[in-house]
mmCIF file of C-alpha atoms in Angstrom:
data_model
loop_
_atom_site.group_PDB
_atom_site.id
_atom_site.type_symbol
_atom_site.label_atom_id
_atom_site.label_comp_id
_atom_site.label_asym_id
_atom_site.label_seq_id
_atom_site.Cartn_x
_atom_site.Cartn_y
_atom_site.Cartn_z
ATOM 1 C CA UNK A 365 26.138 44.840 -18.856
ATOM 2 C CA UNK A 366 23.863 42.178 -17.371
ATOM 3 C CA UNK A 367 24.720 42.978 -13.439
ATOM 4 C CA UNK A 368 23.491 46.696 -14.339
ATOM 5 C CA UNK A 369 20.219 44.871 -15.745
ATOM 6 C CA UNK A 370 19.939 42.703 -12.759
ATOM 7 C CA UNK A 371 20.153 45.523 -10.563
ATOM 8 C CA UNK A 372 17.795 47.856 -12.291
ATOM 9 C CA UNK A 373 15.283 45.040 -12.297
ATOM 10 C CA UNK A 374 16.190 44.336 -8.980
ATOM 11 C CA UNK A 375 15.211 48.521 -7.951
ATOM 12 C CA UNK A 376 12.160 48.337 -9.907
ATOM 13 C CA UNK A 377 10.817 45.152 -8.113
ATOM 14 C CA UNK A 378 11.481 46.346 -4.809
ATOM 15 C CA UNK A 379 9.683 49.900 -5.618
ATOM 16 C CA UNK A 380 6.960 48.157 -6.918
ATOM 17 C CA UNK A 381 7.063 45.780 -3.749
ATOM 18 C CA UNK A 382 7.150 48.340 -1.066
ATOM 19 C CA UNK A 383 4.329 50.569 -2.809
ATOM 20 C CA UNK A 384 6.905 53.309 -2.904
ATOM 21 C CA UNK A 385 5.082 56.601 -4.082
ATOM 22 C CA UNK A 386 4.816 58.051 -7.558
ATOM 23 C CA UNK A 387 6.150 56.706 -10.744
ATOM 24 C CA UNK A 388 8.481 53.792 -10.868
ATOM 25 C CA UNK A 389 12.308 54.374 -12.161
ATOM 26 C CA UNK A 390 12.363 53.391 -15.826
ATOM 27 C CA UNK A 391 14.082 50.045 -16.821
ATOM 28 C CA UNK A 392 17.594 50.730 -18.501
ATOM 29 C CA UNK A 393 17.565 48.838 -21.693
ATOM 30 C CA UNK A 394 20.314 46.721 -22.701
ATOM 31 C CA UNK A 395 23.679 47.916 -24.004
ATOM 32 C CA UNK A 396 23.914 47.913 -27.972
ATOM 33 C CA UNK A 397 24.558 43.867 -29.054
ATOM 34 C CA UNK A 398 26.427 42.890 -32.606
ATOM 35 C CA UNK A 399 26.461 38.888 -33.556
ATOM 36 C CA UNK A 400 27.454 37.119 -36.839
ATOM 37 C CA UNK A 401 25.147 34.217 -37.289
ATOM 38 C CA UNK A 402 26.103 31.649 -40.046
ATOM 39 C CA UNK A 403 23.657 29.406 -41.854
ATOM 40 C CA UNK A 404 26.324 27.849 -44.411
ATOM 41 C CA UNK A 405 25.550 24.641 -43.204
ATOM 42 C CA UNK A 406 22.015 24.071 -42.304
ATOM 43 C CA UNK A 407 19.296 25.933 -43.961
ATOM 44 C CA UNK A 408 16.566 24.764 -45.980
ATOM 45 C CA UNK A 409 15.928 27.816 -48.521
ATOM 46 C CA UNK A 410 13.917 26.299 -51.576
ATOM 47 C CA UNK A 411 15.511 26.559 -54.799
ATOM 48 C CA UNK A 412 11.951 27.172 -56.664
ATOM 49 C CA UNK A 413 10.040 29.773 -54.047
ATOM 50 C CA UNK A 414 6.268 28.737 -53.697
ATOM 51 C CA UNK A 415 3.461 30.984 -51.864
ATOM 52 C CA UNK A 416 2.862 29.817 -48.495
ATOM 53 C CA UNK A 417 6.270 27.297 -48.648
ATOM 54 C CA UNK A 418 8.843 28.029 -45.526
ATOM 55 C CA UNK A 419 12.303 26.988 -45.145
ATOM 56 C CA UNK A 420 14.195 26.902 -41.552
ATOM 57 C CA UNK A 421 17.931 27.229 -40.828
ATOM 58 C CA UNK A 422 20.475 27.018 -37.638
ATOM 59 C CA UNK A 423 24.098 27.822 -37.416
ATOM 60 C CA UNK A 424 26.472 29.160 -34.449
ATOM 61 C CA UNK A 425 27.042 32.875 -33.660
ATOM 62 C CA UNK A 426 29.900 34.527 -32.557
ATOM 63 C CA UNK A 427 31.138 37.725 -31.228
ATOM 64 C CA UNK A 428 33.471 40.342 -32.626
ATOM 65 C CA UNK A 429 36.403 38.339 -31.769
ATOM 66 C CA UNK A 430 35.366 34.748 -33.244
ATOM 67 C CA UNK A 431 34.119 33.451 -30.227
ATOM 68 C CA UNK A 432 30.926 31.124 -30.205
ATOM 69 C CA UNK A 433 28.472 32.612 -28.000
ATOM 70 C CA UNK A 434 25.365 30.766 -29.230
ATOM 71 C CA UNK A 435 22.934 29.149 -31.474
ATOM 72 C CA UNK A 436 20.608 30.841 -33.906
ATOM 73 C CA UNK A 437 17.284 28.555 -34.707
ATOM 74 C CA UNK A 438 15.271 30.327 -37.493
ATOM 75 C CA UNK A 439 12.156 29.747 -39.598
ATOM 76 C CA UNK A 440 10.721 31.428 -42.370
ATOM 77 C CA UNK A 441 7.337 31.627 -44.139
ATOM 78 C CA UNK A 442 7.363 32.606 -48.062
ATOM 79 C CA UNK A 443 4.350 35.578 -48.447
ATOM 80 C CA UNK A 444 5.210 37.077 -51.765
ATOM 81 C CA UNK A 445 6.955 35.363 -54.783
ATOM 82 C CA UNK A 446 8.328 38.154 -57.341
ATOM 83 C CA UNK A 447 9.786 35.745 -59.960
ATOM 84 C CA UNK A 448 11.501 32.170 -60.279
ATOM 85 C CA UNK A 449 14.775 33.655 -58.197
ATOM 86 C CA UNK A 450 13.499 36.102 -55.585
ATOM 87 C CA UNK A 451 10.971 36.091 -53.094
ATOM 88 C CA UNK A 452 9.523 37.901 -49.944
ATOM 89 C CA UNK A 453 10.063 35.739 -46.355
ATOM 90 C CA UNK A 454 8.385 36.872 -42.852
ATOM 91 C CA UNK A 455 11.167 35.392 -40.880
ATOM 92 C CA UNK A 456 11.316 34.670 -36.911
ATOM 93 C CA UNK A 457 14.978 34.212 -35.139
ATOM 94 C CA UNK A 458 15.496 32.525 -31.972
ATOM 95 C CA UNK A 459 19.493 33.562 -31.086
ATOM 96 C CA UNK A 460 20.166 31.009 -28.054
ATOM 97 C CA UNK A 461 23.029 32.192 -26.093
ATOM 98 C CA UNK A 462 25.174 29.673 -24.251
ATOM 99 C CA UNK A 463 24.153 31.139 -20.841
ATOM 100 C CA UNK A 464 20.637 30.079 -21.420
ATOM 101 C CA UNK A 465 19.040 33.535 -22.276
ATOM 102 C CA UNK A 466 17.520 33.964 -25.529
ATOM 103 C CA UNK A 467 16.973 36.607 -27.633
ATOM 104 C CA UNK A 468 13.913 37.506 -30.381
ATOM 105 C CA UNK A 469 14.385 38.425 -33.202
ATOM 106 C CA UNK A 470 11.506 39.031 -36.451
ATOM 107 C CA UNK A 471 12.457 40.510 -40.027
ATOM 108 C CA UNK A 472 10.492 40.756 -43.750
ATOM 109 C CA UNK A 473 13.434 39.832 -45.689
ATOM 110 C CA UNK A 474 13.564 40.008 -49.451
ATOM 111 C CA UNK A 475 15.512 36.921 -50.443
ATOM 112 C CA UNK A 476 17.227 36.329 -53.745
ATOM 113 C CA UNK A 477 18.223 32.830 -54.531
ATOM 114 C CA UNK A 478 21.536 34.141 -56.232
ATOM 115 C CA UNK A 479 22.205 37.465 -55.204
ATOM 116 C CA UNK A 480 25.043 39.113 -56.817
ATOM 117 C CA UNK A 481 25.333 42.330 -54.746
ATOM 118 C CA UNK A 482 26.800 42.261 -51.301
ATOM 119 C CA UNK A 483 26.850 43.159 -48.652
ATOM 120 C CA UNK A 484 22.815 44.150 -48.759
ATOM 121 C CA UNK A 485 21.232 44.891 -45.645
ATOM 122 C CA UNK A 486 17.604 43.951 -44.001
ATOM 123 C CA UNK A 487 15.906 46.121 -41.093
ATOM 124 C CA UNK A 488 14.512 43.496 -37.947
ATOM 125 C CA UNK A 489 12.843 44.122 -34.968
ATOM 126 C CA UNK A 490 13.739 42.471 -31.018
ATOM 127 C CA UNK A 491 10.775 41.027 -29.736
ATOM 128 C CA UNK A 492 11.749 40.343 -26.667
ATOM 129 C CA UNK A 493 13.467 37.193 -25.103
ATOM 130 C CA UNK A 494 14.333 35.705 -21.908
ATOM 131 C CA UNK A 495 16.683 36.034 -18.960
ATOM 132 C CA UNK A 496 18.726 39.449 -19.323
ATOM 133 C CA UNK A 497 16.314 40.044 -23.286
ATOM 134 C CA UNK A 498 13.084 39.624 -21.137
ATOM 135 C CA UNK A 499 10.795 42.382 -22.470
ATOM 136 C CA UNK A 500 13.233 43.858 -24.858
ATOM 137 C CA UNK A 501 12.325 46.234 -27.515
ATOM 138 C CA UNK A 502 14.322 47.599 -30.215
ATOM 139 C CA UNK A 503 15.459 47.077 -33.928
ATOM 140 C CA UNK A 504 18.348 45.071 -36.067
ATOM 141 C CA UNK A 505 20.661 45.596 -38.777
ATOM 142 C CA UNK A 506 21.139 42.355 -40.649
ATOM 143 C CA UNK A 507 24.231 43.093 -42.973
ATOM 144 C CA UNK A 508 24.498 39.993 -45.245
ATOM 145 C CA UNK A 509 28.064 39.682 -45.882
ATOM 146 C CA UNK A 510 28.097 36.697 -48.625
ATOM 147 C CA UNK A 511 25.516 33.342 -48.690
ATOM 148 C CA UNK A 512 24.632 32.486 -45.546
ATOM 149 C CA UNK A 513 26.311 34.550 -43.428
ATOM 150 C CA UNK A 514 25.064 37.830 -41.790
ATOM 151 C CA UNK A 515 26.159 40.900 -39.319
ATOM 152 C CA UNK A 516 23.404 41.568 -36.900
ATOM 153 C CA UNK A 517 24.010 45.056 -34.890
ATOM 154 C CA UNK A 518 20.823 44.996 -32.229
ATOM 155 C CA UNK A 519 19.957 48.547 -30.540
ATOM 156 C CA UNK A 520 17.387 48.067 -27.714
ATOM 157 C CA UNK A 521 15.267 50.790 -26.926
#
């Protein structure tokens, strides 16, 4: 996936370089990405929500196959309280991959303190990143699967 990035960035640049007539070829977006991030062990989430409070987490991500292949770093900023046990969070997510890149992530997430349904699911958006996520675009699926622990499938556009 990321040596067909490389070299479609790689095309681009030199078209742009040598002032090659008419329009540029379009930059392929990355292949589809799915992560599980885990927060079970570091998050802050308040147990009594106030306006304007935030709460931050990190935790390791893996791949399909259980493999750590990075660090998630997220904060969130409380904009709506419903009641004592549910609130409304504008949440950023930084997922640091052990090669360096990084990839952005942003959601409005309706959390409930003790949420008895799962899986649930929240809708994010990729804004951007760097290395290989440089300029992405595109949307998430956050599946949570039970406290602290959620599915991410990422489709770039």
């Amino acid at each position: 996936m990321k040596r067909r990035i490389a070299a479609t960035l790689a095309t681009a640049s030199l078209a742009g370089a040598i002032g090659l007539a008419g329009a540029a070829p379009a930059l392929a977006a990355p292949d589809p990405l799915s992560f599980t991030v885990d927060f079970t062990k570091n998050t802050s989430i308040p147990q009594v929500p106030n306006l304007g409070g935030g709460f931050a987490g990190n935790g390791p991500v893996f791949d399909d196959s259980g493999q750590r292949i990075g660090t998630v770093y997220d904060t969130c900023g409380i904009d709506a309280v419903k009641n004592f046990t549910s609130f409304e969070a504008l949440c950023q997510a930084y997922v640091v991959f052990n090669d360096g890149d990084r990839l952005d992530l942003s959601t409005q997430a309706n959390i409930e303190l003790n949420p008895l349904n799962y899986p649930y699911t929240i809708k994010g958006v990729v804004r951007g990143g760097t290395g290989w996520y440089a300029g992405a675009q595109g949307e998430a699926t956050i599946t949570a699967q039970k406290p602290g622990v959620y599915d991410v499938d990422v489709k770039f556009k």
